[in-house]
mmCIF file of C-alpha atoms in Angstrom:
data_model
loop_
_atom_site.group_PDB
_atom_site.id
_atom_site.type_symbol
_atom_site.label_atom_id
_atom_site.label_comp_id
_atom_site.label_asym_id
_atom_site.label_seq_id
_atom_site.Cartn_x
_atom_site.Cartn_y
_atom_site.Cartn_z
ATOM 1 C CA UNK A 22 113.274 84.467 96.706
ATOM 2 C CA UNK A 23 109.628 83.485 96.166
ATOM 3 C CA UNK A 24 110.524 80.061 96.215
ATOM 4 C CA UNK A 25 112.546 80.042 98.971
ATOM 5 C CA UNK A 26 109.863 82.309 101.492
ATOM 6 C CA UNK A 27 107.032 79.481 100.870
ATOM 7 C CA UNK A 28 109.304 76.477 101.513
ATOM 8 C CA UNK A 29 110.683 78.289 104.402
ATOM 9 C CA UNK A 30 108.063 78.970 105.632
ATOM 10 C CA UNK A 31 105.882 75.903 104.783
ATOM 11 C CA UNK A 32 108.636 74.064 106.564
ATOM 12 C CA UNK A 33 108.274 76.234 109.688
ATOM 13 C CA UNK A 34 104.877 75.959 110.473
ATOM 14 C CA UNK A 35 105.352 72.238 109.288
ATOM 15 C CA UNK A 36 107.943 71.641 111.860
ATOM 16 C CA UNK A 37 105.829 73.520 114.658
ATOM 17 C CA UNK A 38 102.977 71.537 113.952
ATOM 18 C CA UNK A 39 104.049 67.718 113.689
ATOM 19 C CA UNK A 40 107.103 67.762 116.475
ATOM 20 C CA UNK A 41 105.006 68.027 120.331
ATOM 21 C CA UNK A 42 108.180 69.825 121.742
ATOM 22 C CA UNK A 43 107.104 72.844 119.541
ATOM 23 C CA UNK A 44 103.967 73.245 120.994
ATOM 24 C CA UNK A 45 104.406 76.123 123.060
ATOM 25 C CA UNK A 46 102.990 79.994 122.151
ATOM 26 C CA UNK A 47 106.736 80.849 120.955
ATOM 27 C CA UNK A 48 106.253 78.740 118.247
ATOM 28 C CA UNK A 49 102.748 79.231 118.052
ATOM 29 C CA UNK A 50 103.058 82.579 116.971
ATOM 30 C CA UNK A 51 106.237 81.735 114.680
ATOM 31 C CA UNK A 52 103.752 80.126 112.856
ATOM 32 C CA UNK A 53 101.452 82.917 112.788
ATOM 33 C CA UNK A 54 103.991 84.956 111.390
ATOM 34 C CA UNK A 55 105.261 81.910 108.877
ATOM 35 C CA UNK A 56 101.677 82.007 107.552
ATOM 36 C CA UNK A 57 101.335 85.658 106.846
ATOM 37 C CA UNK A 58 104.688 85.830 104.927
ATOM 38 C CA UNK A 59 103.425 82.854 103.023
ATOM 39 C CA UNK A 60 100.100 84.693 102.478
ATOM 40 C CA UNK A 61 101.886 87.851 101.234
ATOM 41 C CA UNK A 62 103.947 86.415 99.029
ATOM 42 C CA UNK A 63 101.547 84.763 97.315
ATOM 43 C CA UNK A 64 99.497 87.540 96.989
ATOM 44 C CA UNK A 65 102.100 90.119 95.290
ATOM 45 C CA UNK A 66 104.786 87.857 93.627
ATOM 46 C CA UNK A 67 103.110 85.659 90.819
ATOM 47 C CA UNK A 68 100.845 88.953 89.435
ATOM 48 C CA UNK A 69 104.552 90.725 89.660
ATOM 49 C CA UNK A 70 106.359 87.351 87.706
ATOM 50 C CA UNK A 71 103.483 87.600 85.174
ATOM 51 C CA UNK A 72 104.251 91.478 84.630
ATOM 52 C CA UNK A 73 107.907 90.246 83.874
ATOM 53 C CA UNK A 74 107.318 87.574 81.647
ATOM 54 C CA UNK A 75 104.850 90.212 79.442
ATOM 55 C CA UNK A 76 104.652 93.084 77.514
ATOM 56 C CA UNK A 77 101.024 94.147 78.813
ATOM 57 C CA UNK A 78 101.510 94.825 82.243
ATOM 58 C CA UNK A 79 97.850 95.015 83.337
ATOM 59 C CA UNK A 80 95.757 93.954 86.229
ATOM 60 C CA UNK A 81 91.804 94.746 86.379
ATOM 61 C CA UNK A 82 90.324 97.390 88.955
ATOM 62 C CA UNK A 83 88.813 94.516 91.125
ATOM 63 C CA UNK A 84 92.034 92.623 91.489
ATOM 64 C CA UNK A 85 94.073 95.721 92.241
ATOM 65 C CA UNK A 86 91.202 96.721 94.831
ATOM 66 C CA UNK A 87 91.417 92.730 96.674
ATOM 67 C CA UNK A 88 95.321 92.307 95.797
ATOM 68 C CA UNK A 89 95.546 95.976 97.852
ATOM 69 C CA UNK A 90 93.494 94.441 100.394
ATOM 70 C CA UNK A 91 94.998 91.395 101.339
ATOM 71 C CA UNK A 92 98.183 92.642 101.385
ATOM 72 C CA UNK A 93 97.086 95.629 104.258
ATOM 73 C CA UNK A 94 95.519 92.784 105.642
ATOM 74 C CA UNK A 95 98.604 90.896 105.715
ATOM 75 C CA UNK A 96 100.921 93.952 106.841
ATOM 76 C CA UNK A 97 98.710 95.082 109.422
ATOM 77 C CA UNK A 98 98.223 92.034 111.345
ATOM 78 C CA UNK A 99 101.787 91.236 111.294
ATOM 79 C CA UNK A 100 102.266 94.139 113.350
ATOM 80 C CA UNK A 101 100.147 93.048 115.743
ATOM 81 C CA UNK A 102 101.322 89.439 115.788
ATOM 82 C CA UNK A 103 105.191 90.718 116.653
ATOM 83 C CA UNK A 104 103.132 92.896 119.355
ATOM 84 C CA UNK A 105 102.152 89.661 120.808
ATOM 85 C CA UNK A 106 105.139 87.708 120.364
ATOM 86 C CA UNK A 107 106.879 90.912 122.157
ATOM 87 C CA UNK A 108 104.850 90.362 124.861
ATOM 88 C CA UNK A 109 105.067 86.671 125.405
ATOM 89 C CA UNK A 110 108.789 87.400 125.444
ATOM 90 C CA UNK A 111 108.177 89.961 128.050
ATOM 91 C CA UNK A 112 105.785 87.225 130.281
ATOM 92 C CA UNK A 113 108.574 84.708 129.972
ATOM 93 C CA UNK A 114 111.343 86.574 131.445
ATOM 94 C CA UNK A 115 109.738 88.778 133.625
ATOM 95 C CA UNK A 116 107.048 86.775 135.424
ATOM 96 C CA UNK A 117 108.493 83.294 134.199
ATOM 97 C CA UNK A 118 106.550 81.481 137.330
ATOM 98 C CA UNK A 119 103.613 82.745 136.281
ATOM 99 C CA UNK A 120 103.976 82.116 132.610
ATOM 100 C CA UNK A 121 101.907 78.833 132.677
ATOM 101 C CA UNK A 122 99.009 80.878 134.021
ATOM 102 C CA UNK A 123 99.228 83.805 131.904
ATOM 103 C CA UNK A 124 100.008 82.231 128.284
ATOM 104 C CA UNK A 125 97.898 79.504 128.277
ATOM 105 C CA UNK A 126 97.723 78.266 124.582
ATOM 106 C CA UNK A 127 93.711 78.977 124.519
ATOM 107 C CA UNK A 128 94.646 82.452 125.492
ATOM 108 C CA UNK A 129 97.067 82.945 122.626
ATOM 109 C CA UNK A 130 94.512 81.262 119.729
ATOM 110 C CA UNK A 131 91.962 84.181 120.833
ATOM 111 C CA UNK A 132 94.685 86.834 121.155
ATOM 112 C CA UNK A 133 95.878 85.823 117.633
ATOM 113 C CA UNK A 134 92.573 85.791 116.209
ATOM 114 C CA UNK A 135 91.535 88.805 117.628
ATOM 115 C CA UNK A 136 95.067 90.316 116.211
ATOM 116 C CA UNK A 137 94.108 88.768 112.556
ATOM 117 C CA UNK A 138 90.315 89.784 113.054
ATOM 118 C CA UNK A 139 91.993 93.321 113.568
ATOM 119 C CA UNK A 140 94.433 93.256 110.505
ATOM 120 C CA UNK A 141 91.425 92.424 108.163
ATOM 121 C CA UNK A 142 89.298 94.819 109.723
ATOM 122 C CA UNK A 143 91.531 98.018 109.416
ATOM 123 C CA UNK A 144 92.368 97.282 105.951
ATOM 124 C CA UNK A 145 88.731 96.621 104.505
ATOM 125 C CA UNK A 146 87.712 100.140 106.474
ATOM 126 C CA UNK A 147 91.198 101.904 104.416
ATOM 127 C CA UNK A 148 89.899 99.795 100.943
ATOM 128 C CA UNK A 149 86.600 100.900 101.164
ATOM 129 C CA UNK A 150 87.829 104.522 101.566
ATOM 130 C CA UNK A 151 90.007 103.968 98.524
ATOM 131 C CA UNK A 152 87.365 102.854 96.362
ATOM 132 C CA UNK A 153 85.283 105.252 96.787
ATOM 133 C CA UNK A 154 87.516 107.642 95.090
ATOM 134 C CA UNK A 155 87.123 108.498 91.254
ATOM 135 C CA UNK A 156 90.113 107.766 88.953
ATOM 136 C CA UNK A 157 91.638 109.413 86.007
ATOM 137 C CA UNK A 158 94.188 108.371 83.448
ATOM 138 C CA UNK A 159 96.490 107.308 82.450
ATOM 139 C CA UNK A 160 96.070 104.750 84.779
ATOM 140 C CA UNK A 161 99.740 103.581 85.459
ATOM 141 C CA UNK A 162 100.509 102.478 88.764
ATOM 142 C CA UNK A 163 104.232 103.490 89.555
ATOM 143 C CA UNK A 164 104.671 100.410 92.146
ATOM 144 C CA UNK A 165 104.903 96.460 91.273
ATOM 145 C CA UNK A 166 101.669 95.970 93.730
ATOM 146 C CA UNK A 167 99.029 97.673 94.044
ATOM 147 C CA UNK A 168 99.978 99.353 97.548
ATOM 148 C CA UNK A 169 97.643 102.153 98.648
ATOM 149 C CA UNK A 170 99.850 104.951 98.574
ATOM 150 C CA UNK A 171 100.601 104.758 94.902
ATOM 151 C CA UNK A 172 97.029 103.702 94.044
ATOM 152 C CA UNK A 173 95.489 106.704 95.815
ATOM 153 C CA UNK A 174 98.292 108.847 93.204
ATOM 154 C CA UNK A 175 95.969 108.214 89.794
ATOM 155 C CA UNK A 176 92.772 109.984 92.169
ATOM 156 C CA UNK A 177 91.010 112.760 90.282
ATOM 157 C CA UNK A 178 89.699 114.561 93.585
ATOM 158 C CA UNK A 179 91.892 116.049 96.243
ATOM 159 C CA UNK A 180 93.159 112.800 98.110
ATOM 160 C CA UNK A 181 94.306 114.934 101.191
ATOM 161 C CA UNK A 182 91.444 113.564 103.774
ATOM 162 C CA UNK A 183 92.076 110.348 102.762
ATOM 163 C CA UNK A 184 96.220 110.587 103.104
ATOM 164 C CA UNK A 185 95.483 112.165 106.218
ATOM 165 C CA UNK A 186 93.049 109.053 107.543
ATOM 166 C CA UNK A 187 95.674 106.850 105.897
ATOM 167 C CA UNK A 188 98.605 108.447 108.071
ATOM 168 C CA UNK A 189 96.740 108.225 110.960
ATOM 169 C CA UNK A 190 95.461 104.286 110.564
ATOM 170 C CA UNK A 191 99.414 103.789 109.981
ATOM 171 C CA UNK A 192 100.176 105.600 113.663
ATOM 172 C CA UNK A 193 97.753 103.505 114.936
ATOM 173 C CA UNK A 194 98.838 100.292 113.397
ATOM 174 C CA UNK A 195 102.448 100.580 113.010
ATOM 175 C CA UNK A 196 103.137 102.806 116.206
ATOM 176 C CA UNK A 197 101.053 101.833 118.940
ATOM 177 C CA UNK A 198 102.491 98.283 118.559
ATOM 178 C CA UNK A 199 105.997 99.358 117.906
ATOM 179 C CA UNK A 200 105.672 101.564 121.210
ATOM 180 C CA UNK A 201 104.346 98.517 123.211
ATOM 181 C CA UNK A 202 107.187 96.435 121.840
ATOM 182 C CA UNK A 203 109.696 99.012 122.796
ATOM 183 C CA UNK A 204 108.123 99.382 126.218
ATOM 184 C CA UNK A 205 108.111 95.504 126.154
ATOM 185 C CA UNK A 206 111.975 95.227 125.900
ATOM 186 C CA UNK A 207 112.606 97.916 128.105
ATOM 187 C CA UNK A 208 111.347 96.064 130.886
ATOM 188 C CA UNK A 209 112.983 92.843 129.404
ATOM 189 C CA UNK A 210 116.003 94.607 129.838
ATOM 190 C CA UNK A 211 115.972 95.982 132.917
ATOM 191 C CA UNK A 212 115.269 92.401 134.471
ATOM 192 C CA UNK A 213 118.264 91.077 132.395
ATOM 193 C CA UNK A 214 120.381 93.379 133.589
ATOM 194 C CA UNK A 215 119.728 92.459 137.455
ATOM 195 C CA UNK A 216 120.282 89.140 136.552
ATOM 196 C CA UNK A 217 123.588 87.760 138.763
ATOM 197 C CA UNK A 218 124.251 84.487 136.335
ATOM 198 C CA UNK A 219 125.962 85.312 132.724
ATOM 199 C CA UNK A 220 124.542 82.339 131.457
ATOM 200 C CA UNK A 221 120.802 82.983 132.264
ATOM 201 C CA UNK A 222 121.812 86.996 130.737
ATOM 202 C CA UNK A 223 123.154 85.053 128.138
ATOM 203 C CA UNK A 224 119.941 82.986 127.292
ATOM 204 C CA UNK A 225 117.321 85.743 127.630
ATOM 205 C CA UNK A 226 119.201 88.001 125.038
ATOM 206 C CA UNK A 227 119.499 84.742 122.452
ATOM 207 C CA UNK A 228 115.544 84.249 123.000
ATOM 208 C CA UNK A 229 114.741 87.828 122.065
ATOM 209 C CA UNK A 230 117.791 88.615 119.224
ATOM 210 C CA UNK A 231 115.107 86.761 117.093
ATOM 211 C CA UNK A 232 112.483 88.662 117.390
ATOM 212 C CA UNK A 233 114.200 91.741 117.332
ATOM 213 C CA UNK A 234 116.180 91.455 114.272
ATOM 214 C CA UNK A 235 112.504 91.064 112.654
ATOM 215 C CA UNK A 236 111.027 93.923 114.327
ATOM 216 C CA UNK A 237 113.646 96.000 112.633
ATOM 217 C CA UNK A 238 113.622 94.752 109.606
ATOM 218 C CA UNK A 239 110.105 94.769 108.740
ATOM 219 C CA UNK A 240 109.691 98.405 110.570
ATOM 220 C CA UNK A 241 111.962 99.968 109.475
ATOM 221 C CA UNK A 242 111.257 99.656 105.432
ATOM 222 C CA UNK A 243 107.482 99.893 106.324
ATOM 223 C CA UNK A 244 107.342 102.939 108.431
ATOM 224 C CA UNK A 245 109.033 104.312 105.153
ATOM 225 C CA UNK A 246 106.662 103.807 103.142
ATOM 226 C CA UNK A 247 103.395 104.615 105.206
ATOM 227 C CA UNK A 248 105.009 107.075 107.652
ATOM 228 C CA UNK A 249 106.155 109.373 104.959
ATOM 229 C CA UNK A 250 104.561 112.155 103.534
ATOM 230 C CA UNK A 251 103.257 110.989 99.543
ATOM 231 C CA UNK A 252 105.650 112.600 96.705
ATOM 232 C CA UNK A 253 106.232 111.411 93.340
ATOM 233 C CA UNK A 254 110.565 112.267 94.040
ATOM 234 C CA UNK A 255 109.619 109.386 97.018
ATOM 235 C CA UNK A 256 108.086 106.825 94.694
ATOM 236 C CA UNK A 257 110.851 105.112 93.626
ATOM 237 C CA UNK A 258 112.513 104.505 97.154
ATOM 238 C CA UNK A 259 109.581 103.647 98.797
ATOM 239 C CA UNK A 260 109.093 100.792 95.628
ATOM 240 C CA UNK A 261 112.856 99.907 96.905
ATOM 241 C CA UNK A 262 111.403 99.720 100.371
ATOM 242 C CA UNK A 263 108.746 97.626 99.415
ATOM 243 C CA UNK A 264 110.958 94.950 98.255
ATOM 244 C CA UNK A 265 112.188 94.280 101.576
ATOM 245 C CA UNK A 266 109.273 94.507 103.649
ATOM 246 C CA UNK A 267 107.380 92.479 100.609
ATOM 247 C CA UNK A 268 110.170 89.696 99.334
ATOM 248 C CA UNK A 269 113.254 90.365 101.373
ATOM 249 C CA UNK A 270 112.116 90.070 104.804
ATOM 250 C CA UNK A 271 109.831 87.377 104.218
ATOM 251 C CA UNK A 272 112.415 85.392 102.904
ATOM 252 C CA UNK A 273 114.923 86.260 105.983
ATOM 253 C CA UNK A 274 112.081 85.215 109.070
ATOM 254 C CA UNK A 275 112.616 81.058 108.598
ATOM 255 C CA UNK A 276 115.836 81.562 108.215
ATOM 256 C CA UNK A 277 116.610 83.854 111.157
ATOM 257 C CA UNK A 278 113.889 81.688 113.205
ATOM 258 C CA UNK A 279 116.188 78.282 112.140
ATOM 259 C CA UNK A 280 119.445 79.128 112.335
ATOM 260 C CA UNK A 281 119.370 80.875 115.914
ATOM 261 C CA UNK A 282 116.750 78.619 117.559
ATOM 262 C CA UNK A 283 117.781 75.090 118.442
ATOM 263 C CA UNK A 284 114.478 73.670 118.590
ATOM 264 C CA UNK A 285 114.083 73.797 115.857
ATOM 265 C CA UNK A 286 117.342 72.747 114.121
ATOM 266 C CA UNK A 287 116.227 69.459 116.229
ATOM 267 C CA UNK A 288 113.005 69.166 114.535
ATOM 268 C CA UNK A 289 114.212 69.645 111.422
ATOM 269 C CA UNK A 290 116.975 66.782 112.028
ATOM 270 C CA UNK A 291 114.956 64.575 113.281
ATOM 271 C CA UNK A 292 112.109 64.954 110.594
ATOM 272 C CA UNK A 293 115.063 64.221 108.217
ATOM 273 C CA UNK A 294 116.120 60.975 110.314
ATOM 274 C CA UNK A 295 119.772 62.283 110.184
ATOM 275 C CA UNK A 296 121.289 60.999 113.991
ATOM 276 C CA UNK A 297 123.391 63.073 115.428
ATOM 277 C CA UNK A 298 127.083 61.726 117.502
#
């Protein structure tokens, strides 16, 4: 599954950047998203390989505290980054004249670093709360990452500030972008609907099923996790959780992205020189 979500991806953002028809913010922020899931991957899945393949499972306070941090980082910022590719959606079918105007590519590069300047930001303010906490042992981690839910369990003072601060960054983060994406398709809707021609109906839906299908995949297992209130009877689904949101998912996006979009099936077969009759 590793594997498979950094060659997927690789090939994604590969695709979008060598082939001039896939320079357009769609794709721009595909490979946003391509990047992160590479990012995150390779941030949680060779310590977790290397716990498999020994009988010590250990990892040392500082690489628990950055391994926690990069993967909020990661997490976080993906929200924000289907936020934006929500929108675009939104700008293309809704004020499609005007589209030009208002998603100019130098527009999106500062949106999207402004969305990963974000991402980083809101996790190093959550880490720095997290370290600042004493722990006790034993000091077993009852997750395959070090996620901040489960590391905040092994905390020798009351943790109920900081759960409360945590629940509340996770409204903001996970929420506030899911309720603009919501609000987003709503609109997206209600302009398909009044549309008189099937075929453009048709061609709207197939250039949002996309991004929806990842929307609710990746919210759905990580509102779980962060959006629920912290109990050791929990523990073990939200680890289930995690796998999706942390492997599964990751793995799905290029393959979603490729087999629905014909862009990029194109790309792809003309990269691999194979002519089509």
């Amino acid at each position: 599954m590793s594997l498979i979500t950094v060659l997927g991806n690789s090939l994604i953002i590969f695709l979008v950047w060598i082939n001039s028809r896939l320079h357009t913010t769609m794709y721009f922020f595909i490979g946003n998203l391509s990047l992160l899931d590479i990012f995150f991957t390779l941030i949680t899945t060779p310590q977790l390989l290397a716990h498999m393949a020994s009988e010590t499972k250990m990892i040392s306070y500082k690489r628990c505290m950055a391994q926690m941090n990069l993967t909020l980082s990661c997490g976080i910022t993906e929200c924000f980054i289907l936020a934006l590719m929500a929108y675009d959606r939104y700008v293309a079918i809704c004020w499609p004249l005007r589209y030009p105007i208002i998603m100019r590519m130098q527009m999106c590069i500062q949106m999207s670093g402004i969305c990963w300047f974000g991402g980083f930001f809101n996790a190093a303010a959550l880490t720095v709360c997290t370290v600042n906490f004493p722990y006790c042992g034993p000091y077993e981690i009852n997750h395959f990452f070090c996620e901040a839910p489960a590391v905040l369990q092994l905390a020798c003072l009351d943790t109920y500030m900081i759960k409360i601060f945590i629940f509340a960054l996770s409204v903001i983060v996970l929420m506030l972008p899911l309720g603009f994406i919501v609000l987003s398709y709503l609109q997206i809707a209600r302009v398909i609907f009044n549309m008189n021609s099937t075929e453009g109906r048709q061609r709207a839906f197939s250039t949002c099923a996309t991004h929806l299908i990842i929307v609710v995949l990746f919210y759905s297992t990580i509102s779980f996790t962060y959006l629920q209130p912290q109990s050791d009877l929990l523990a073990d689904q939200k680890k289930k959780a995690a796998v999706f949101y942390s492997l599964v998912t990751p793995m799905l996006n290029p393959v979603i992205y490729s087999l629905k979009n014909k862009d990029v099936k194109e790309a792809l077969v003309k990269v691999l020189g194979i002519k089509m009759y």
